[in-house]
Each structure stands twice: as structure tokens, then as C-alpha cells.
mmCIF file with all atom_site columns, C-alpha atoms in Angstrom:
data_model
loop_
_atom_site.group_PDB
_atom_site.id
_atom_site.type_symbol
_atom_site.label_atom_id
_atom_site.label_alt_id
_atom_site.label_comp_id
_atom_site.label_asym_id
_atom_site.label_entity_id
_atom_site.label_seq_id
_atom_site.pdbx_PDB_ins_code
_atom_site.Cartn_x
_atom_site.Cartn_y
_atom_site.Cartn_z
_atom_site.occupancy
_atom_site.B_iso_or_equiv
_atom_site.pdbx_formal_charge
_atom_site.auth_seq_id
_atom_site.auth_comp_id
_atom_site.auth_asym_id
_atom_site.auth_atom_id
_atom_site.pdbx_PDB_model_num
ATOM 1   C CA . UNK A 1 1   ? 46.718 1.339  46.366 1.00 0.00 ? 8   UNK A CA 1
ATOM 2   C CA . UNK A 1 2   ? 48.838 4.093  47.841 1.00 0.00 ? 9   UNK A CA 1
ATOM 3   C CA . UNK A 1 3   ? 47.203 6.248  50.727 1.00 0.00 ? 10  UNK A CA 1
ATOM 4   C CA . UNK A 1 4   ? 48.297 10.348 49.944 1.00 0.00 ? 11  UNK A CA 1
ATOM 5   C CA . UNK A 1 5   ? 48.374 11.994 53.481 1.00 0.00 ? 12  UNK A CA 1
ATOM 6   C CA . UNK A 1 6   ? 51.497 14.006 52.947 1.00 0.00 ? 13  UNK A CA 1
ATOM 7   C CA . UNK A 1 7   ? 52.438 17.220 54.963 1.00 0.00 ? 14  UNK A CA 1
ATOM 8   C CA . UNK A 1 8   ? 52.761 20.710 52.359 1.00 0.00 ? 15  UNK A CA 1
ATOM 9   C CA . UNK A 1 9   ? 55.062 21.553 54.913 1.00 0.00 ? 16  UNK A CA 1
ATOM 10  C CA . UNK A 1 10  ? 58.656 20.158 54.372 1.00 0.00 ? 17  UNK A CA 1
ATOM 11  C CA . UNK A 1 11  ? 59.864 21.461 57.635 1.00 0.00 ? 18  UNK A CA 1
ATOM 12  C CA . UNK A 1 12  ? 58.946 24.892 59.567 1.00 0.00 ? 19  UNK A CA 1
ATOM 13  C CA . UNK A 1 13  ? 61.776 27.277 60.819 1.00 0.00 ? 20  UNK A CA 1
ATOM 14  C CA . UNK A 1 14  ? 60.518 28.656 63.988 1.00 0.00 ? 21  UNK A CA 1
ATOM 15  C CA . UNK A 1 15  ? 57.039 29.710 62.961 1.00 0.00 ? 22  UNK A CA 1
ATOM 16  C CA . UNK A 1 16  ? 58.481 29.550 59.233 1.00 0.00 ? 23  UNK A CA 1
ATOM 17  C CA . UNK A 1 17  ? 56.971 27.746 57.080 1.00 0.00 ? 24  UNK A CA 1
ATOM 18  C CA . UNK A 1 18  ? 59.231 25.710 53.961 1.00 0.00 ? 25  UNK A CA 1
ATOM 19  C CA . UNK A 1 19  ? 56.770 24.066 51.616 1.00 0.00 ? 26  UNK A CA 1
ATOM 20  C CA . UNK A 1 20  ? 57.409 21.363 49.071 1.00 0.00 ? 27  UNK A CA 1
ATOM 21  C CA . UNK A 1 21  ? 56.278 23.525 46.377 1.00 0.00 ? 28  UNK A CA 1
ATOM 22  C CA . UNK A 1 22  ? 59.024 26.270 47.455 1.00 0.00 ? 29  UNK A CA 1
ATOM 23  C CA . UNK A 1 23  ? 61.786 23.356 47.081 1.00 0.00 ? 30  UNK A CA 1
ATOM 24  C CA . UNK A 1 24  ? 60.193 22.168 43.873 1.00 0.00 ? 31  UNK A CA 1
ATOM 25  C CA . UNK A 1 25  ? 60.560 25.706 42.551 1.00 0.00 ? 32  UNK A CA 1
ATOM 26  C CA . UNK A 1 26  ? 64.700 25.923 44.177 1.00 0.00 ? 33  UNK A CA 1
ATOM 27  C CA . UNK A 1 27  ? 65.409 22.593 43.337 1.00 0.00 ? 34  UNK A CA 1
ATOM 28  C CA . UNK A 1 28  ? 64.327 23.211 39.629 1.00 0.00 ? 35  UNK A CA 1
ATOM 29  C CA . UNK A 1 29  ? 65.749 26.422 39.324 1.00 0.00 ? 36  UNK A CA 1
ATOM 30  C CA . UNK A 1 30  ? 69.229 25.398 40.407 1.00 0.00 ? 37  UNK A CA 1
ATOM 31  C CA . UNK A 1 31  ? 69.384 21.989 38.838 1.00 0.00 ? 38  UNK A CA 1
ATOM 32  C CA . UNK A 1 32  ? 68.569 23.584 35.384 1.00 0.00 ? 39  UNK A CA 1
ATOM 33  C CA . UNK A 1 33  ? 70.688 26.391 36.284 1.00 0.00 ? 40  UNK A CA 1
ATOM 34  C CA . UNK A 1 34  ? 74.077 24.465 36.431 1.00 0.00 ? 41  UNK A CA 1
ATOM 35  C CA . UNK A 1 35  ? 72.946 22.071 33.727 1.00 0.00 ? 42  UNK A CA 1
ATOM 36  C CA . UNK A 1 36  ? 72.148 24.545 31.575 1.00 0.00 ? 43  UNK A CA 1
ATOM 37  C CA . UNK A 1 37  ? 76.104 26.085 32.385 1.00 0.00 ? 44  UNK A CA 1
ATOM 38  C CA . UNK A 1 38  ? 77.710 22.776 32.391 1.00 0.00 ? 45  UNK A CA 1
ATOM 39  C CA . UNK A 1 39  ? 76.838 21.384 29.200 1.00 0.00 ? 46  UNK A CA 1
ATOM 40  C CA . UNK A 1 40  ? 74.077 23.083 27.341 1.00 0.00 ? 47  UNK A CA 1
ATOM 41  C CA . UNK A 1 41  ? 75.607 26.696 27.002 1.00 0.00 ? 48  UNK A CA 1
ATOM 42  C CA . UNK A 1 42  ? 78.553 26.894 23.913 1.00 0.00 ? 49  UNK A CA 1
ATOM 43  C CA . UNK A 1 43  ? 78.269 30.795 23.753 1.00 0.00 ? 50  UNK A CA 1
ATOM 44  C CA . UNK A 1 44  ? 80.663 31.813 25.133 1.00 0.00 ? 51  UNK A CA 1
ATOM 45  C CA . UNK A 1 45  ? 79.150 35.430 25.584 1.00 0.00 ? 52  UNK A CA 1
ATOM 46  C CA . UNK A 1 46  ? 75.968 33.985 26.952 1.00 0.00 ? 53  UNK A CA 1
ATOM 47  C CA . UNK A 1 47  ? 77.649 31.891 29.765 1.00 0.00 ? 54  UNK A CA 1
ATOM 48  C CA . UNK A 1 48  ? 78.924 35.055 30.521 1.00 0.00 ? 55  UNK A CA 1
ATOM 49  C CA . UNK A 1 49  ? 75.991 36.819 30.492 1.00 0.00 ? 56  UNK A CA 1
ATOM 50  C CA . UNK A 1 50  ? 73.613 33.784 32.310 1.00 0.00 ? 57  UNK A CA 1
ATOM 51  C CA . UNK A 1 51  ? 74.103 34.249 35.894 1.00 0.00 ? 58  UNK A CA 1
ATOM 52  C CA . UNK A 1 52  ? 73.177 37.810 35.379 1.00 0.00 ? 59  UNK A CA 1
ATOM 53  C CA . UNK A 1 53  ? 70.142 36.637 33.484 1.00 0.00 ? 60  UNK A CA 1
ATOM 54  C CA . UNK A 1 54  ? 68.550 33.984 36.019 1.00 0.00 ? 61  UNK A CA 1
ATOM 55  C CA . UNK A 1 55  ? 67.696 36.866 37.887 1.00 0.00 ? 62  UNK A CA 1
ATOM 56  C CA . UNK A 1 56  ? 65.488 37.847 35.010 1.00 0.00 ? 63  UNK A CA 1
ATOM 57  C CA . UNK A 1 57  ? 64.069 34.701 34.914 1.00 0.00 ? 64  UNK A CA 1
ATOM 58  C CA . UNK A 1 58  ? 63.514 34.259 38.590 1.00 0.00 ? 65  UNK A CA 1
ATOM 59  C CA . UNK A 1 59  ? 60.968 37.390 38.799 1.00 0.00 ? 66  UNK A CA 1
ATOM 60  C CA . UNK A 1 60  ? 59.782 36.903 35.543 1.00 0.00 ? 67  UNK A CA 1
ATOM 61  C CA . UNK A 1 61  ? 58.704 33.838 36.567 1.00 0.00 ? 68  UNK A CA 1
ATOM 62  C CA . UNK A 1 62  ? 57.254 34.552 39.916 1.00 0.00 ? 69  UNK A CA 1
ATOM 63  C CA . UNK A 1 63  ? 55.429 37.337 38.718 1.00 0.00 ? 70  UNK A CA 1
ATOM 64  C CA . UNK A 1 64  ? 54.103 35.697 35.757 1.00 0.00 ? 71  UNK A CA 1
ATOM 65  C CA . UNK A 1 65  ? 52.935 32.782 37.950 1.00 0.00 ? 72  UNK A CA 1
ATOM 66  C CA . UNK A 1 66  ? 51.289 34.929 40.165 1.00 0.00 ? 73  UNK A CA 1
ATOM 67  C CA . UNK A 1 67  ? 49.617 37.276 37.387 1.00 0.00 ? 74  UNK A CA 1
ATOM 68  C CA . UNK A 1 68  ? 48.436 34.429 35.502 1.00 0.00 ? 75  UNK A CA 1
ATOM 69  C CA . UNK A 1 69  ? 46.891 32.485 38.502 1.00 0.00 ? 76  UNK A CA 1
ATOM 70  C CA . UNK A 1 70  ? 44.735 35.728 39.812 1.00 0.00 ? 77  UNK A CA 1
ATOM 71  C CA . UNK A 1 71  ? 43.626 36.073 36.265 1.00 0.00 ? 78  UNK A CA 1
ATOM 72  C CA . UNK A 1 72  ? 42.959 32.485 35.158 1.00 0.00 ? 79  UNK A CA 1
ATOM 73  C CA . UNK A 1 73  ? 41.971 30.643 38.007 1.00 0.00 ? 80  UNK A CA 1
ATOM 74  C CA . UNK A 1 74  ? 40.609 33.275 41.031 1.00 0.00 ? 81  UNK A CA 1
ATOM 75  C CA . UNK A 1 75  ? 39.489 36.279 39.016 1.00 0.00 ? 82  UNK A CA 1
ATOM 76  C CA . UNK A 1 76  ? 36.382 36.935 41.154 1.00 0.00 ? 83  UNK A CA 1
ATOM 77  C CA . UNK A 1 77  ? 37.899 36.770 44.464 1.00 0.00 ? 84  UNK A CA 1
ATOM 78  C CA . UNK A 1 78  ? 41.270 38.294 43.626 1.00 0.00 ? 85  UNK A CA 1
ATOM 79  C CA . UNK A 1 79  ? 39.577 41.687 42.292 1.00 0.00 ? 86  UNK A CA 1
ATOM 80  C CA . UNK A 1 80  ? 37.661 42.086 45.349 1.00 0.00 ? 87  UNK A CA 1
ATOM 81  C CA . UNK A 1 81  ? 40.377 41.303 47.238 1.00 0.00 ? 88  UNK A CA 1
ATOM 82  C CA . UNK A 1 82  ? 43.504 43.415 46.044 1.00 0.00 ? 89  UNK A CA 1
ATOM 83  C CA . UNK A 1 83  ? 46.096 42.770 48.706 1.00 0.00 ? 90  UNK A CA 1
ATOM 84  C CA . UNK A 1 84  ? 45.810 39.612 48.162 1.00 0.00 ? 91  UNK A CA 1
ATOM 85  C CA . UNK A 1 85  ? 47.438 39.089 44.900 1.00 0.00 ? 92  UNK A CA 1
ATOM 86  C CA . UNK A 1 86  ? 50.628 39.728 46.810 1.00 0.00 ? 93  UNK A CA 1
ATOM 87  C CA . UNK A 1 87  ? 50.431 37.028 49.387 1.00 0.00 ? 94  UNK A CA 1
ATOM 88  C CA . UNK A 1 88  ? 52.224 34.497 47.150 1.00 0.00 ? 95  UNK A CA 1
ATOM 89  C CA . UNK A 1 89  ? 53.019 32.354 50.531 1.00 0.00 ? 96  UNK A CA 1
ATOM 90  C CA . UNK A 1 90  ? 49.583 31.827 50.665 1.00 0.00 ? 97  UNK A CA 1
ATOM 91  C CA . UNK A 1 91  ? 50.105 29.508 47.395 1.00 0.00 ? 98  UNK A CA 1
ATOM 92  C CA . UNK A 1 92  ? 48.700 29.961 43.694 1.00 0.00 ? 99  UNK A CA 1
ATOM 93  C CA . UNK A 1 93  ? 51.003 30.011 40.819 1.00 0.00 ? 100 UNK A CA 1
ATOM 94  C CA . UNK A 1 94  ? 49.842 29.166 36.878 1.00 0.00 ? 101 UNK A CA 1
ATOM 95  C CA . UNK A 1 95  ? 52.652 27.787 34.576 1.00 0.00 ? 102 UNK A CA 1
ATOM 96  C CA . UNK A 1 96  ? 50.787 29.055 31.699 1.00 0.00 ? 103 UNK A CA 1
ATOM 97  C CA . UNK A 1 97  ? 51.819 33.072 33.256 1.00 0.00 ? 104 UNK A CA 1
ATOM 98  C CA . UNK A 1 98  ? 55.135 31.689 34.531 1.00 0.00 ? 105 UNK A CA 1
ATOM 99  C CA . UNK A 1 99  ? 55.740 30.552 30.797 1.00 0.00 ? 106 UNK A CA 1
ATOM 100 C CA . UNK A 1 100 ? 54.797 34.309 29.258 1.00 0.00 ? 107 UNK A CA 1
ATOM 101 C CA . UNK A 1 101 ? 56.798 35.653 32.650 1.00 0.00 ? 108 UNK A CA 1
ATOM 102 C CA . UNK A 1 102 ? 59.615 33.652 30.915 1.00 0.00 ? 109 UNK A CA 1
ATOM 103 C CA . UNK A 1 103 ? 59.723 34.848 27.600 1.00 0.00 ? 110 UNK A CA 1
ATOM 104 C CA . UNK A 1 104 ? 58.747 38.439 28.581 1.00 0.00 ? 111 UNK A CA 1
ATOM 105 C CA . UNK A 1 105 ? 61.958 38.802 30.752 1.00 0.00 ? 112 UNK A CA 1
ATOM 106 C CA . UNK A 1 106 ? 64.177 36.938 28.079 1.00 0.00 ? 113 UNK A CA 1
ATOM 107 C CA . UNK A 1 107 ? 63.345 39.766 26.114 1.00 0.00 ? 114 UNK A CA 1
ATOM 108 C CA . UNK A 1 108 ? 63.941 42.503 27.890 1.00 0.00 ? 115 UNK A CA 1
ATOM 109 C CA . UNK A 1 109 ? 67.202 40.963 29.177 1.00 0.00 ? 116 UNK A CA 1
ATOM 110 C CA . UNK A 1 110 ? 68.004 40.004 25.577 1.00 0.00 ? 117 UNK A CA 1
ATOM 111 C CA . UNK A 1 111 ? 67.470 43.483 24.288 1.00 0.00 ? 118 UNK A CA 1
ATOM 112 C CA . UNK A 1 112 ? 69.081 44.870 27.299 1.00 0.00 ? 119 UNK A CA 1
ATOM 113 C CA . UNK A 1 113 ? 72.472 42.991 26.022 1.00 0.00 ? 120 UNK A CA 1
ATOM 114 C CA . UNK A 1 114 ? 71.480 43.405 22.017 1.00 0.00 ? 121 UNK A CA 1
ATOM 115 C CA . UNK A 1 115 ? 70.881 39.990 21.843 1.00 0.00 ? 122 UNK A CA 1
ATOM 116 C CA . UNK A 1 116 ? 68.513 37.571 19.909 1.00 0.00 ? 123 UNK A CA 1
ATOM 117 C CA . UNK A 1 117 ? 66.454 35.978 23.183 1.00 0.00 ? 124 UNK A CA 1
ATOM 118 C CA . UNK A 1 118 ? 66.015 32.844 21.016 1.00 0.00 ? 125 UNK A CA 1
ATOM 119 C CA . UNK A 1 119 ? 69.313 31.902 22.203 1.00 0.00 ? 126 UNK A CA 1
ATOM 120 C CA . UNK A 1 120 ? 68.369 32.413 25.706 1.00 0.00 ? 127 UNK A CA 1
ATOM 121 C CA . UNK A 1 121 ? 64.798 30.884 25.296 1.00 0.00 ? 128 UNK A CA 1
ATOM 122 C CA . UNK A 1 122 ? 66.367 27.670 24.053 1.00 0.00 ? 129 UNK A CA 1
ATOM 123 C CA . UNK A 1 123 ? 68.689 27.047 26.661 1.00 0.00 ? 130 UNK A CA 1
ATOM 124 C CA . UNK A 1 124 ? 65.910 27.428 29.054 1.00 0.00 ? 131 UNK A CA 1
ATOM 125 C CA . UNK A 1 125 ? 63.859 25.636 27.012 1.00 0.00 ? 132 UNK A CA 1
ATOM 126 C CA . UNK A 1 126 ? 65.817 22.609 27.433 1.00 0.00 ? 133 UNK A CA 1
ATOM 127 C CA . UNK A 1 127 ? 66.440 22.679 31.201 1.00 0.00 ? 134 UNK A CA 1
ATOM 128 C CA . UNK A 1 128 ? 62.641 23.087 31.961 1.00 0.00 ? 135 UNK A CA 1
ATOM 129 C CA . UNK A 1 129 ? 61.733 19.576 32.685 1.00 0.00 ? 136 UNK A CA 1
ATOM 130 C CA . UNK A 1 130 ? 63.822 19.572 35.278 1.00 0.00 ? 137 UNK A CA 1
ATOM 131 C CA . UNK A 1 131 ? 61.388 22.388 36.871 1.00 0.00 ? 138 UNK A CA 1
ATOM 132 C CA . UNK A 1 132 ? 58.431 20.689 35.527 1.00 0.00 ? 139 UNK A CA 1
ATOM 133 C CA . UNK A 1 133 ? 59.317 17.060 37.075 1.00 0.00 ? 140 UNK A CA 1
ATOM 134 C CA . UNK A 1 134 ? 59.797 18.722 40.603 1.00 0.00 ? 141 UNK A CA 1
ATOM 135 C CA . UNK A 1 135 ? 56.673 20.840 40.467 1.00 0.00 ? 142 UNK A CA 1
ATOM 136 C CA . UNK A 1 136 ? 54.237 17.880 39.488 1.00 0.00 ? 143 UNK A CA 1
ATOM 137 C CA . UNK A 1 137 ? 56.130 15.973 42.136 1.00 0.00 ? 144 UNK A CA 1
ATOM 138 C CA . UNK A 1 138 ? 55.243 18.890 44.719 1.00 0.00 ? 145 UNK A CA 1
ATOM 139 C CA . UNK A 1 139 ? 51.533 18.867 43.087 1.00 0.00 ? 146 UNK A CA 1
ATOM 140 C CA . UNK A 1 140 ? 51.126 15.001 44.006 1.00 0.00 ? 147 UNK A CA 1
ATOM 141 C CA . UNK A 1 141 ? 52.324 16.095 47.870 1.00 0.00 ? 148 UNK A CA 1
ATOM 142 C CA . UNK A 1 142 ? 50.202 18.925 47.771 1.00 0.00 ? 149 UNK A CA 1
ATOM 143 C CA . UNK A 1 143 ? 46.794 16.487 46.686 1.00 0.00 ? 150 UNK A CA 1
ATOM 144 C CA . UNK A 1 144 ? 46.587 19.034 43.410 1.00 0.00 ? 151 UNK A CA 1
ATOM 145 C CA . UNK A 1 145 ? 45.794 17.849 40.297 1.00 0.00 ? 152 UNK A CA 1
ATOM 146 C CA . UNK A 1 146 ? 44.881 14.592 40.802 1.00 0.00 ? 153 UNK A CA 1
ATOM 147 C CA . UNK A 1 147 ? 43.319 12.308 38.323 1.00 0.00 ? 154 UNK A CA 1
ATOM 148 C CA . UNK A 1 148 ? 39.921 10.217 37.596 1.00 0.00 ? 155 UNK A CA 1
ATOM 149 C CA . UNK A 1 149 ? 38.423 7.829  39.694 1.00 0.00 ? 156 UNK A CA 1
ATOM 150 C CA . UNK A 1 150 ? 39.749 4.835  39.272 1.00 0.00 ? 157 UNK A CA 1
ATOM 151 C CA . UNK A 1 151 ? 40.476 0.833  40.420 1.00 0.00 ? 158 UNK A CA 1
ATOM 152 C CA . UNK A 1 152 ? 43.795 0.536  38.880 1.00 0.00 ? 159 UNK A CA 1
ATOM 153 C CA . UNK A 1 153 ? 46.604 -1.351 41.499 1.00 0.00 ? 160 UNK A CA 1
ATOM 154 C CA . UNK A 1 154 ? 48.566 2.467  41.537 1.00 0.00 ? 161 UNK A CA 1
ATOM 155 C CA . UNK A 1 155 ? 45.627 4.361  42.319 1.00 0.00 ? 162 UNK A CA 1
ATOM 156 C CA . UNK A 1 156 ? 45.734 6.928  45.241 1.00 0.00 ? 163 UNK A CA 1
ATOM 157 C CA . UNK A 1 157 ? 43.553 7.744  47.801 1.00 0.00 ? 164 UNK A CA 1
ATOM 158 C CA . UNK A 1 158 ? 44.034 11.592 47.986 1.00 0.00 ? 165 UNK A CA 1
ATOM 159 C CA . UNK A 1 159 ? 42.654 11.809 51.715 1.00 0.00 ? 166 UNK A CA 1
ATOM 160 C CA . UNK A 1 160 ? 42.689 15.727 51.522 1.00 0.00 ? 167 UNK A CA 1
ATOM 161 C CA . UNK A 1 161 ? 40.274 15.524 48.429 1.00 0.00 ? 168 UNK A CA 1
ATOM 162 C CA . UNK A 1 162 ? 38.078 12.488 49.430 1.00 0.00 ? 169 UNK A CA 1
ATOM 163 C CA . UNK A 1 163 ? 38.095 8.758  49.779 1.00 0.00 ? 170 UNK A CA 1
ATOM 164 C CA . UNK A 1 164 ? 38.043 7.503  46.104 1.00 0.00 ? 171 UNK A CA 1
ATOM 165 C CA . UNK A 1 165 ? 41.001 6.223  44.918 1.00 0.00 ? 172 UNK A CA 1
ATOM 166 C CA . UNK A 1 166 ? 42.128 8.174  41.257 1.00 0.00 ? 173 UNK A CA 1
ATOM 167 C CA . UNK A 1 167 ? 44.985 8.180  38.837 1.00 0.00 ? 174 UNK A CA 1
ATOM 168 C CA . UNK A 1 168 ? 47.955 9.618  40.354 1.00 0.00 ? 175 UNK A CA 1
ATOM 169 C CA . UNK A 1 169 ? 48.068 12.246 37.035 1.00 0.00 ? 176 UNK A CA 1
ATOM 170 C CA . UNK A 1 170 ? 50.803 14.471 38.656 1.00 0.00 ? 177 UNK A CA 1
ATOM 171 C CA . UNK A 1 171 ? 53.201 11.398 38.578 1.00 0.00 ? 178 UNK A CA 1
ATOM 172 C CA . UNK A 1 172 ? 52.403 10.550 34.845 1.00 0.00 ? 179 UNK A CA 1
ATOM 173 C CA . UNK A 1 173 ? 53.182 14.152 34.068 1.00 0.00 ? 180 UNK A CA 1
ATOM 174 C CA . UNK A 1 174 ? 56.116 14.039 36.244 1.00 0.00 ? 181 UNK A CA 1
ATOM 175 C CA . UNK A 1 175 ? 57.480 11.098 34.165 1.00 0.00 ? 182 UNK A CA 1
ATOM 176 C CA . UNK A 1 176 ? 56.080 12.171 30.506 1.00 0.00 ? 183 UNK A CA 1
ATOM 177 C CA . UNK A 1 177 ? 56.635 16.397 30.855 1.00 0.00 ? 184 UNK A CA 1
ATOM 178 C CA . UNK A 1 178 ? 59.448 15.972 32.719 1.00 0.00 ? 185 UNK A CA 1
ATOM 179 C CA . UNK A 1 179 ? 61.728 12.626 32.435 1.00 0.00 ? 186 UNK A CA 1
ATOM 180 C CA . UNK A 1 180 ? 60.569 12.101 28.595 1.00 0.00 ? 187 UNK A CA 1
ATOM 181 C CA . UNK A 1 181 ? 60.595 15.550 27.633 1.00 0.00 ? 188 UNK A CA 1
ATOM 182 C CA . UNK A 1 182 ? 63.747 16.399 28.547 1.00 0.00 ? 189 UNK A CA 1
ATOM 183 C CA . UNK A 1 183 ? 65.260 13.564 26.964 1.00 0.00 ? 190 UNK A CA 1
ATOM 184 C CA . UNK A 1 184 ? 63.557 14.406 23.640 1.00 0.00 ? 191 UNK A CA 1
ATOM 185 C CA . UNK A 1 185 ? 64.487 17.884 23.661 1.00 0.00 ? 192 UNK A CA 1
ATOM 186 C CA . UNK A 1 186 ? 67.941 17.148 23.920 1.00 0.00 ? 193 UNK A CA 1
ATOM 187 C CA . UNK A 1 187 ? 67.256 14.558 21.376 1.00 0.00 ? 194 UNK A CA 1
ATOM 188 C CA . UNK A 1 188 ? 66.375 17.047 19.111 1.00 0.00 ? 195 UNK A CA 1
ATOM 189 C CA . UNK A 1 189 ? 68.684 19.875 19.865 1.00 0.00 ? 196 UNK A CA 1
ATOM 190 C CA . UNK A 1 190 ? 71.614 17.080 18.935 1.00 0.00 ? 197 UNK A CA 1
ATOM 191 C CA . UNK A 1 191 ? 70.049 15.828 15.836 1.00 0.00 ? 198 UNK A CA 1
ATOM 192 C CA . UNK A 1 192 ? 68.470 18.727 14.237 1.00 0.00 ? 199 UNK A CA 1
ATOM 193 C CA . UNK A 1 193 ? 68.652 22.282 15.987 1.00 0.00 ? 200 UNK A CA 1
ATOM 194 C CA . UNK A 1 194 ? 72.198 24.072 14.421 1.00 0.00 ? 201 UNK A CA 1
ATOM 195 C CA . UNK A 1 195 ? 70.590 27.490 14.984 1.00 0.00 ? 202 UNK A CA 1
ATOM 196 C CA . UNK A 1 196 ? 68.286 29.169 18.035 1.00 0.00 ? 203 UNK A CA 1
#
């Protein structure tokens, strides 16, 4: 049984804070980023074009994060608390609005360049895991998302939640959305996918 008493601070810069989550998000971001340049882009027009179009992604995906939390998860205190949405430091992202964030600024980008934002979509589509693996990993740090009680020999006592040991879920979805994913997607881009 494994004991979960880690620090959502990575390291503080001055009075700075630099959370695990924030290095889950960089780490994911650039990872995919040169992958996704180094050996999943054949376009050449759209390696071009991809630097310019992380941007895209970045906000999209902030601001889709952001929007969907407020909306799915903290509806009620969000609307009568306004400013609030905006203190993103303060923590609360969904993947769910990250994922429409995504696609919404694939296709303005896309239509930007009069391109199809399938071909875009894929690419990204095929580096995600990467993001996915480090942001479960960050959720297991954080004590978010944890699993069912439990008396298996892994089970983790998440001592910011209580004293019952549980399935460590994040690191299952670590290892299934993001190890086995990834290697399946790129399993089927090389078997089947000729076309975005």
C-alpha cells in the first residue's frame, strides 16, 4: 500500500507558485508538439503551417478547459462569482471543454489557411496521449480522481481525501488513455487511415 502525501507544488519561484498540473500541461504540449513535427506530419504545407497553429491550440485549449469546468462542474458558485472564472491559477480545467476548445480553434485556424481541419485534428489526435498520460499523472499528485475503496496490494491511501486506501484510477488511466492509446492510434493510422 502506497501512502499519497505529495506536494501540488513542484517548486515555488519567490512567492511563485509552479504546480504539477502546469508541467503536466508544458510537458504534454511540447512532447506532442515535436512528435507530432518529427514523425507524424508528411504535409509538407502543414509542417509549415504547425508552429503557427499550436498557438491556436494553446488558447483554445485553455479557454475551453476553463469554460467547460465553470459550466460542468461549479455552475452555482462560478455565476455568483464572475471574476472568478478568470483565476485559472486557482485550478479547474475540464478535458471535455479543452476537447471542444480543440476542435473549435482547428477550425478557425483551418479556415483561416483554407484548409480541411481534419488534417490538423488528426495529427493532434494522435499526439494527445502524451497530454493525457501527464495530466492523470498530475491528477494522482494532486489526490483528484481517485478510485474505490479498496484492499488490493497497490491501493493508495490518498491522505488529502481520507484514510481508506482506493484504486489508484488516475494511474490506470495514465497507462490505458495514455500509454495504450497512443500506441493504438498509431496502430491504426499505419494500418488503415490513407486519408484525414
Amino acid at each position: 500500500m502506497l501512502i499519497n502525501n505529495f506536494d501540488p507544488v513542484a517548486f515555488e519561484i519567490f512567492s511563485f507558485e509552479i504546480r504539477w498540473y502546469s508541467l503536466a500541461y508544458i510537458a504534454g504540449i511540447l512532447l506532442g508538439w515535436i512528435l507530432a513535427k518529427k514523425v507524424f506530419i508528411q504535409n509538407e504545407d502543414i509542417y509549415k503551417k504547425f508552429d503557427d497553429y499550436i498557438s491556436y491550440l494553446i488558447i483554445g485549449l485553455i479557454i475551453g478547459g476553463r469554460i467547460g469546468y465553470v459550466l460542468i462542474y461549479n455552475f452555482n458558485f462560478y455565476i455568483n462569482n464572475l471574476l472568478d472564472i478568470f483565476k485559472i491559477w486557482e485550478g479547474g480545467m475540464s478535458f471535455h471543454g479543452g476537447l471542444i476548445g480543440i476542435i473549435i480553434a482547428s477550425i478557425i485556424f483551418a479556415k483561416r489557411e483554407k484548409q480541411n481541419p481534419f488534417l490538423y485534428m488528426d495529427i493532434v489526435a494522435l499526439v494527445a496521449p502524451i497530454g493525457i498520460f501527464f495530466g492523470r499523472i498530475s491528477n494522482f499528485i494532486n489526490s483528484e480522481l481517485y478510485g474505490k475503496a479498496t484492499n488490493i496490494p497497490w491501493s493508495v491511501i490518498f491522505t488529502k481525501v481520507d484514510s481508506v486506501p482506493r484504486h489508484p484510477s488516475q494511474i490506470y488511466e495514465a497507462f490505458l488513455e495514455g500509454i495504450v492509446l497512443f500506441l493504438l492510434l498509431i496502430y491504426f493510422k499505419n494500418k488503415f487511415l490513407s486519408r484525414p
